Short mmCIF file of C-alpha atoms in Angstrom, two decimals:
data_model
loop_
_atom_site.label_atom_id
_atom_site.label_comp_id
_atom_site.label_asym_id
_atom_site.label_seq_id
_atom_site.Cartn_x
_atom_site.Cartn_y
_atom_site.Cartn_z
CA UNK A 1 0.00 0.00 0.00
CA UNK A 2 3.27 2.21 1.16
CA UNK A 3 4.80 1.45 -2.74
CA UNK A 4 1.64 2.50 -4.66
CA UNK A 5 0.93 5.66 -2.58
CA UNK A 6 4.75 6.69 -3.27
CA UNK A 7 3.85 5.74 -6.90
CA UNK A 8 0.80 7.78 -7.23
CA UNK A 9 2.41 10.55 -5.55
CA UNK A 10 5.05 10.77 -8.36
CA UNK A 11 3.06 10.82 -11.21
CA UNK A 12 0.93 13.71 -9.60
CA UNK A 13 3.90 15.42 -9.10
CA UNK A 14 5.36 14.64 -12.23
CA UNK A 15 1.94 15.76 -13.96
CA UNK A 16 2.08 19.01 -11.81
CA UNK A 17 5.49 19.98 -13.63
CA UNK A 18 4.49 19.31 -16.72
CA UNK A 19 1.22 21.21 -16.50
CA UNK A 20 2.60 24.38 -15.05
CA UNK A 21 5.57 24.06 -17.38
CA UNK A 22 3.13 24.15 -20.34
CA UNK A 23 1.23 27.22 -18.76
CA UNK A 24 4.54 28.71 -18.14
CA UNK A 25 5.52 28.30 -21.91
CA UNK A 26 2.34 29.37 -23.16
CA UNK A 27 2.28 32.59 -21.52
CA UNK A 28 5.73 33.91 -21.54
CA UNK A 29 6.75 34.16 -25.90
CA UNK A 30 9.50 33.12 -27.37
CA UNK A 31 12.46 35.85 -27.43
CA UNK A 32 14.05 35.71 -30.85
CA UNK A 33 17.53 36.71 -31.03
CA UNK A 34 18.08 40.21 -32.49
CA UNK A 35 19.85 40.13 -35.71
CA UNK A 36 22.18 43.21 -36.43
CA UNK A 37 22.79 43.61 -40.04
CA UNK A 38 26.20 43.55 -41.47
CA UNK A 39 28.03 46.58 -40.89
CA UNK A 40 28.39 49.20 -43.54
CA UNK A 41 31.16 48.94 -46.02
CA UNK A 42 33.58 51.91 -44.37
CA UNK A 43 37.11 51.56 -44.93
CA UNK A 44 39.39 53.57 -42.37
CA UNK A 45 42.47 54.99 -44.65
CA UNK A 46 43.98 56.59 -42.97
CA UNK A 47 47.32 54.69 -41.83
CA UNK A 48 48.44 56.30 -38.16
CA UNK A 49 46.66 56.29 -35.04
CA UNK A 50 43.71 58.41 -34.01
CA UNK A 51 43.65 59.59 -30.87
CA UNK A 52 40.09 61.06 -30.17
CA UNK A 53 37.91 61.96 -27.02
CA UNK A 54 34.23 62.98 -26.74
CA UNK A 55 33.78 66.39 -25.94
CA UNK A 56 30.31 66.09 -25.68
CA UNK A 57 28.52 66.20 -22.04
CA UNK A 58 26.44 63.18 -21.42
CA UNK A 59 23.45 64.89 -20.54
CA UNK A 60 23.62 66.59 -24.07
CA UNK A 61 23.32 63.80 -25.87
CA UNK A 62 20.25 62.90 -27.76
CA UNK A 63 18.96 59.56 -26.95
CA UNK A 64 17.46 57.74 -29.66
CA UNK A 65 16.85 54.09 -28.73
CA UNK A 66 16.24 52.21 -31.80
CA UNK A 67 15.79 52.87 -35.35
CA UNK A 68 15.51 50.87 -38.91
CA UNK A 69 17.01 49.89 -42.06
CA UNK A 70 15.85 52.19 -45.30
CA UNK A 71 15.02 50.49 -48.21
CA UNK A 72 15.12 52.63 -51.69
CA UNK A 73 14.28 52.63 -54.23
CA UNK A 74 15.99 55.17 -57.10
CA UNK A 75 14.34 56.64 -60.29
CA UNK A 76 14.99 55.52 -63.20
CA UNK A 77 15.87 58.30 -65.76
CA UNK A 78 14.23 58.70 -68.73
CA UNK A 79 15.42 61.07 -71.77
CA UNK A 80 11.58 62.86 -71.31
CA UNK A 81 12.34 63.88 -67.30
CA UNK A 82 16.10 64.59 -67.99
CA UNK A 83 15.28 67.48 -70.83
CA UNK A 84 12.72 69.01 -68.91
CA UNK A 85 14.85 69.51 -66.60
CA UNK A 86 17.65 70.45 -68.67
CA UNK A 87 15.24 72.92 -70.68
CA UNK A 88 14.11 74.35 -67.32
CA UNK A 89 17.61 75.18 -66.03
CA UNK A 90 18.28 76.69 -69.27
CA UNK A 91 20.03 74.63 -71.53
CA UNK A 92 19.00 74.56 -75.61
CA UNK A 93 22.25 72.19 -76.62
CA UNK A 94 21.48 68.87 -77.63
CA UNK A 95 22.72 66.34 -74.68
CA UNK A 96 26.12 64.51 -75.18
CA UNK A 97 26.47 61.10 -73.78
CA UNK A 98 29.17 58.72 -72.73
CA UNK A 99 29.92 55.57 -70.72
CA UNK A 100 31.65 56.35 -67.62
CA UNK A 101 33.56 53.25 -65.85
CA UNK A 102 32.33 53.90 -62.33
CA UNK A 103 28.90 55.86 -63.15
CA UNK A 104 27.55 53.86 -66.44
CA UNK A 105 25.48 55.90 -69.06
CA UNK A 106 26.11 59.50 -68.37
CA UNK A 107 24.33 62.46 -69.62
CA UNK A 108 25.79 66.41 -69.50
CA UNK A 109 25.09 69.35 -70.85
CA UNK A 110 27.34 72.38 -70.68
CA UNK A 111 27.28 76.18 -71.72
CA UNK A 112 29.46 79.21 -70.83
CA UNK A 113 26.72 79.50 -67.58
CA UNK A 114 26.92 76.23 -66.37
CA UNK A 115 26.67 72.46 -66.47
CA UNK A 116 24.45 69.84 -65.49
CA UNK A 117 24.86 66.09 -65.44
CA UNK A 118 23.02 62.88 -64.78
CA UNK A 119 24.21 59.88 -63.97
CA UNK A 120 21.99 57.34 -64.58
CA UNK A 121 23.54 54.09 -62.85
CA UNK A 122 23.95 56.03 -59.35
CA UNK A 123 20.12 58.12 -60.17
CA UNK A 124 22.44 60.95 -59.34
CA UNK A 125 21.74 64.80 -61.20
CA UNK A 126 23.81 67.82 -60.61
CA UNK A 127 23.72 71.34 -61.81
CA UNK A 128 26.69 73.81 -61.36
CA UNK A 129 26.67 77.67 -62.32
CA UNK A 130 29.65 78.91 -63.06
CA UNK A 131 28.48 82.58 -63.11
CA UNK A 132 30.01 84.92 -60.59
CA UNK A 133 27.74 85.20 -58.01
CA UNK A 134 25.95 89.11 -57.39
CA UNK A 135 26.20 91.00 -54.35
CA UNK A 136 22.52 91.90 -53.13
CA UNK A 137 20.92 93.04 -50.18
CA UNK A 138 17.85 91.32 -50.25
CA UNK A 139 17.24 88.77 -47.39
CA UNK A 140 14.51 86.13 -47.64
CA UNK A 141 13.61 84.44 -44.07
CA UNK A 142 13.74 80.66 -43.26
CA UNK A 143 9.80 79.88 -44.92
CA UNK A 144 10.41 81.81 -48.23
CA UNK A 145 13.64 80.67 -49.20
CA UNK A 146 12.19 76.88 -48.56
CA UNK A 147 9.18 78.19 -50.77
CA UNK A 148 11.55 79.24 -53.67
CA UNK A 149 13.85 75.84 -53.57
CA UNK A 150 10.63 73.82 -53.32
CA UNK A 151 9.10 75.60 -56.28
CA UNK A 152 11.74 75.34 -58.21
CA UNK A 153 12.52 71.08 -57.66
CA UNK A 154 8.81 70.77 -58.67
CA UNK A 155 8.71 73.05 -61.47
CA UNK A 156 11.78 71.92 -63.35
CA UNK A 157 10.00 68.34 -62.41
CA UNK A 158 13.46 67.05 -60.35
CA UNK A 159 10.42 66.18 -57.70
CA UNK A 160 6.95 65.49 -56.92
CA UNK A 161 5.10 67.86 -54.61
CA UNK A 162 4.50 67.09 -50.90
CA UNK A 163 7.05 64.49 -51.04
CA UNK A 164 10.24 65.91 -49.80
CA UNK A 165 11.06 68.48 -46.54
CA UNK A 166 13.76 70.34 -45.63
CA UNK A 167 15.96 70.93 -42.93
CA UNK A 168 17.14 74.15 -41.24
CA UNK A 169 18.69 76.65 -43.60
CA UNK A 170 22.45 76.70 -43.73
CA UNK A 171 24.44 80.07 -44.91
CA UNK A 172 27.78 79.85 -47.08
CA UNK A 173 29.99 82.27 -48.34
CA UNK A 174 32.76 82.11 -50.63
CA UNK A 175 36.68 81.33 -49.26
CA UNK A 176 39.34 82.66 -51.72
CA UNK A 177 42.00 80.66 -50.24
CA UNK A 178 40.01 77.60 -50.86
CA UNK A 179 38.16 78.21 -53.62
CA UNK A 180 35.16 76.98 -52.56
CA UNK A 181 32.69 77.68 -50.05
CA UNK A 182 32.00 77.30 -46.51
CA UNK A 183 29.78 77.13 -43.73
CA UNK A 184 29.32 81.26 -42.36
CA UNK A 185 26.35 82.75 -40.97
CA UNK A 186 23.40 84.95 -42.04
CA UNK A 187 25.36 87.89 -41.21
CA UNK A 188 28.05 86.95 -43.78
CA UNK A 189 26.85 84.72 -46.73
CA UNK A 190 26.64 84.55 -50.36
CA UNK A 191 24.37 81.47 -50.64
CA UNK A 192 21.47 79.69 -49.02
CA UNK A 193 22.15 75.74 -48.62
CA UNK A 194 19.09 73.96 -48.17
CA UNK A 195 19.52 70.10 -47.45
CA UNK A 196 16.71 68.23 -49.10
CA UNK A 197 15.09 65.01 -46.77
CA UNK A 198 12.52 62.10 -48.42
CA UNK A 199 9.34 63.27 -46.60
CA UNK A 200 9.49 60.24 -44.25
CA UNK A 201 12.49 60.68 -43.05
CA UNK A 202 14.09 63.16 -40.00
CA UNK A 203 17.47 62.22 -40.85
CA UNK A 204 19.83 63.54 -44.03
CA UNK A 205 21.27 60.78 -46.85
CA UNK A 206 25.23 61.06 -46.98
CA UNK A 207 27.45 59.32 -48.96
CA UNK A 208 31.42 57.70 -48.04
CA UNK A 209 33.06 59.91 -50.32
CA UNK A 210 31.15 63.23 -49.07
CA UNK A 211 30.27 64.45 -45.17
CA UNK A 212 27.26 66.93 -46.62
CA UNK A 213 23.92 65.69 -47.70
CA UNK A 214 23.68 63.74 -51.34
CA UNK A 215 20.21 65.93 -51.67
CA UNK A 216 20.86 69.80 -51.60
CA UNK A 217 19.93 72.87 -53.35
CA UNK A 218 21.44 76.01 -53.14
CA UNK A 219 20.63 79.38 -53.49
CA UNK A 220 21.51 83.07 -54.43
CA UNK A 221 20.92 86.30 -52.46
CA UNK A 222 18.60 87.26 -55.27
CA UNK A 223 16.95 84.19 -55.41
CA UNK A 224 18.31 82.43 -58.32
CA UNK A 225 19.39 78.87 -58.10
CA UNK A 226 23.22 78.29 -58.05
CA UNK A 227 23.56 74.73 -57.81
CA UNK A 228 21.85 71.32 -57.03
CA UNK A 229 22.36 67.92 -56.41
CA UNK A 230 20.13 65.24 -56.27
CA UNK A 231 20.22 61.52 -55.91
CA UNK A 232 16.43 60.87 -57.32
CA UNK A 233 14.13 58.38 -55.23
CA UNK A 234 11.18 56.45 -56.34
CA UNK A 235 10.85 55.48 -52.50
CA UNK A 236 12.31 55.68 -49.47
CA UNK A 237 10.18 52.78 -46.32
CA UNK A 238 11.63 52.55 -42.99
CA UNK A 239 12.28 48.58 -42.76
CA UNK A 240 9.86 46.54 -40.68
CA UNK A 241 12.50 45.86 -37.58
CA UNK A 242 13.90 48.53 -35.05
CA UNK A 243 17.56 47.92 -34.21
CA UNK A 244 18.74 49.02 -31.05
CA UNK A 245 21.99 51.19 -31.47
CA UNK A 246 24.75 52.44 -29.63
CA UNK A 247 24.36 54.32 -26.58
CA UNK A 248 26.15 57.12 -25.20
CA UNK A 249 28.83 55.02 -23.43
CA UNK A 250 28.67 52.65 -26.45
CA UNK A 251 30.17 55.48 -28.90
CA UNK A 252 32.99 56.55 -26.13
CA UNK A 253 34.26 52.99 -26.17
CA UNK A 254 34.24 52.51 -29.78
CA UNK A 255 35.35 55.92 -30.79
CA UNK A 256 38.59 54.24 -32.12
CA UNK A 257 36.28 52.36 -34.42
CA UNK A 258 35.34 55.44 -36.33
CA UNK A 259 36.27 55.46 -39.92
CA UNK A 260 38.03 59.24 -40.46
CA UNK A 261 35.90 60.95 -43.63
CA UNK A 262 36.99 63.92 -43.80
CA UNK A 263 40.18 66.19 -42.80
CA UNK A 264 39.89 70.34 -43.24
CA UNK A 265 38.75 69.47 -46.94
CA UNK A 266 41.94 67.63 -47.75
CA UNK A 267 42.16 66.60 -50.90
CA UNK A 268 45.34 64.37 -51.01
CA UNK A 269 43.88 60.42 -50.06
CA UNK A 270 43.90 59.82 -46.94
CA UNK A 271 46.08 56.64 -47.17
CA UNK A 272 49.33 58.82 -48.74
CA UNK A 273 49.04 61.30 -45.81
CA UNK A 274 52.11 60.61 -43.44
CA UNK A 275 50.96 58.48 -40.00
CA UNK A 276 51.66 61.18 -37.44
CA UNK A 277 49.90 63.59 -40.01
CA UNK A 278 47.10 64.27 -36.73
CA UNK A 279 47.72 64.85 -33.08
CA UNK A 280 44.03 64.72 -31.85
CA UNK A 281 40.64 64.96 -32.45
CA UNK A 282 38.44 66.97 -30.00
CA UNK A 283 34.76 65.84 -30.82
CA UNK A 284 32.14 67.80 -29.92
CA UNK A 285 29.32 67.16 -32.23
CA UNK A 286 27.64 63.70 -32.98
CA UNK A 287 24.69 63.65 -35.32
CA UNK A 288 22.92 60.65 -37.04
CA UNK A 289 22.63 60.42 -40.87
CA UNK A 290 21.50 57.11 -42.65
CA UNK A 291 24.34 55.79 -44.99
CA UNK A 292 24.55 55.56 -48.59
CA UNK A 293 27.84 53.36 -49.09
CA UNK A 294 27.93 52.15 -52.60
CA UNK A 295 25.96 54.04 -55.79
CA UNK A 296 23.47 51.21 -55.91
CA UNK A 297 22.67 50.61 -52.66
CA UNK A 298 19.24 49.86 -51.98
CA UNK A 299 19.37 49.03 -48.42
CA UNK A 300 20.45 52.28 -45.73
CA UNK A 301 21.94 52.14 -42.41
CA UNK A 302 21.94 54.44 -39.80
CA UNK A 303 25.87 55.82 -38.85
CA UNK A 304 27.20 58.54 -36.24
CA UNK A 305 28.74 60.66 -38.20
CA UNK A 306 30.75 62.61 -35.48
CA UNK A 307 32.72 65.54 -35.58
CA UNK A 308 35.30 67.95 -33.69
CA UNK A 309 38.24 69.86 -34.07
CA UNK A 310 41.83 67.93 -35.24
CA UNK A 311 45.24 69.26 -34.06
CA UNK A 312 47.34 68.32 -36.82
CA UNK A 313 51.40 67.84 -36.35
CA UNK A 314 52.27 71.21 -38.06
CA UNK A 315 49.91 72.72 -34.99
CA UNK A 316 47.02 73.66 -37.69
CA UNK A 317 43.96 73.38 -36.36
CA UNK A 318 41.12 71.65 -39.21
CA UNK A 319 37.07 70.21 -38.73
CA UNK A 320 37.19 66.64 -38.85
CA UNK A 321 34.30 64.34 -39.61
CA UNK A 322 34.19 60.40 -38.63
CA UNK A 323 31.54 57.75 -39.15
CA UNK A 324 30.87 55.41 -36.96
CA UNK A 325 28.29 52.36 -37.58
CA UNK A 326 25.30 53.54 -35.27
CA UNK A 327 23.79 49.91 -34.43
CA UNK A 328 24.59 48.09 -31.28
CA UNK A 329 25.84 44.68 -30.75
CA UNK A 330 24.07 44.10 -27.80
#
């Protein structure tokens, strides 16, 4: 009687586990492992050491938690959409054409004014004045000069209306010593830079060969346009997963990750520049920008692209820019 109590007993117990196990199971789903994609192709070449250090308070640092892939997709150009646009901008020539190693089928234009070109394996269309640009005294505020870019992008039929934004205003002026332009103020400019974002999106499009926007239009005092640049979308859809990405104290630890873009506007690659070529980077801005990192990318990642001040060995002092791959491991 002793054995078969002691037998029951087990097999209620045994029955017990297995029924709250199930319940347990049933209630509580399954965790699937996150899946980071593969990291953007960034190639650091620059051959010495960086030293670097965030200058950047904690407490000013703008949590963002998660965020997704971008799929695109880009227009394809057609010789109807490329001479309107031509015709619009001003240009009567017929088009010349020619096949371009790294771009494919390429289409320009050029008069004494200007040139534009369109690239058609990258979706890519630029437009360059090469007028001298007019002193004037007229000042247009934030809202018009957004009216007058947006205007003309529609108008010339570069884009659709209502779907692209744009992001704060930027002022440039000219640098002699350069010969080219930089960032100023609206005290002292000679151009409006507008950067131009796919509707859905609250973050610029850069690419690894340039730290500014791919999308931009600029502008005269007057209110002429000077130059664009465009890299034309069909669409632009967040992906369907959030990927958690690097944290504050994430960044500070793999700071000597970051892939060095950009150095003053150096021209020479990066990779013949001697080793001890820079001292130290002071970075004191981090922003996030989703990554364009070959022509025909169709899939976008989100990067830090984080910036600061670079002592270099001759003591010059020069902006640098670095990327760094903005999802998290963890």
């Amino acid at each position: 009687m002793k054995k078969l109590f002691i037998a029951v007993f087990v097999i209620v117990f045994v029955l017990s586990i297995a029924w709250l196990s199930r319940i347990y199971l049933k209630e509580s789903p399954k965790k699937n492992p996150v899946v980071i994609p593969v990291e953007p192709k960034l190639v650091q070449n620059y051959k010495g050491d960086i030293s670097s250090s965030l200058k950047i308070p904690v407490e000013q640092f703008k949590t963002v938690n998660k965020l997704p892939l971008l799929v695109v997709a880009k227009k394809v150009f057609t010789d109807t959409y490329l001479n309107r646009v031509a015709s619009f901008v001003g240009f009567s020539e017929p088009v010349k054409k020619l096949n371009d190693s790294q771009e494919g089928l390429t289409y320009f234009w050029k008069k004494d004014s200007g040139t534009l070109f369109a690239y058609t394996k990258s979706s890519k269309i630029r437009y360059g004045s090469s007028e001298s640009i007019k002193t004037s005294d007229k000042r247009f505020s934030d809202e018009n000069i957004k009216t007058i870019a947006g205007k003309f992008l529609v108008d010339s039929g570069l884009l659709t209306a209502n779907n692209f934004s744009f992001d704060s205003t930027q002022y440039l002026k000219e640098d002699p010593s350069k010969k080219y332009f930089v960032k100023s103020t609206d005290k002292d400019f000679s151009l409006y830079h507008l950067n131009i974002l796919p509707m859905s999106l609250d973050y610029e499009i850069i690419s690894v060969t340039a730290t500014e926007n791919t999308n931009y239009i600029e502008i005269t005092k007057d209110g002429g346009v000077h130059s664009f640049q465009l890299i034309v979308f069909d669409s632009v859809q967040k992906g369907p997963v959030e990927y958690p990405i690097k944290t504050y104290e994430e960044i500070n630890s793999s700071i000597g990750s970051a892939v060095l873009i950009d150095l003053g506007g150096e021209e020479t690659p990066f990779k013949y520049l001697p080793a001890d070529t820079i001292k130290n980077i002071d970075l004191d801005q981090i922003d996030i920008a989703y990554l364009l990192d070959s022509p025909t990318a169709t899939v976008l990642q989100p990067v830090y692209k984080i910036s600061g001040t670079a002592t270099l060995s001759g003591g010059d002092n020069v902006r640098a820019v670095l990327y760094l791959p903005a999802f998290s491991g963890h």
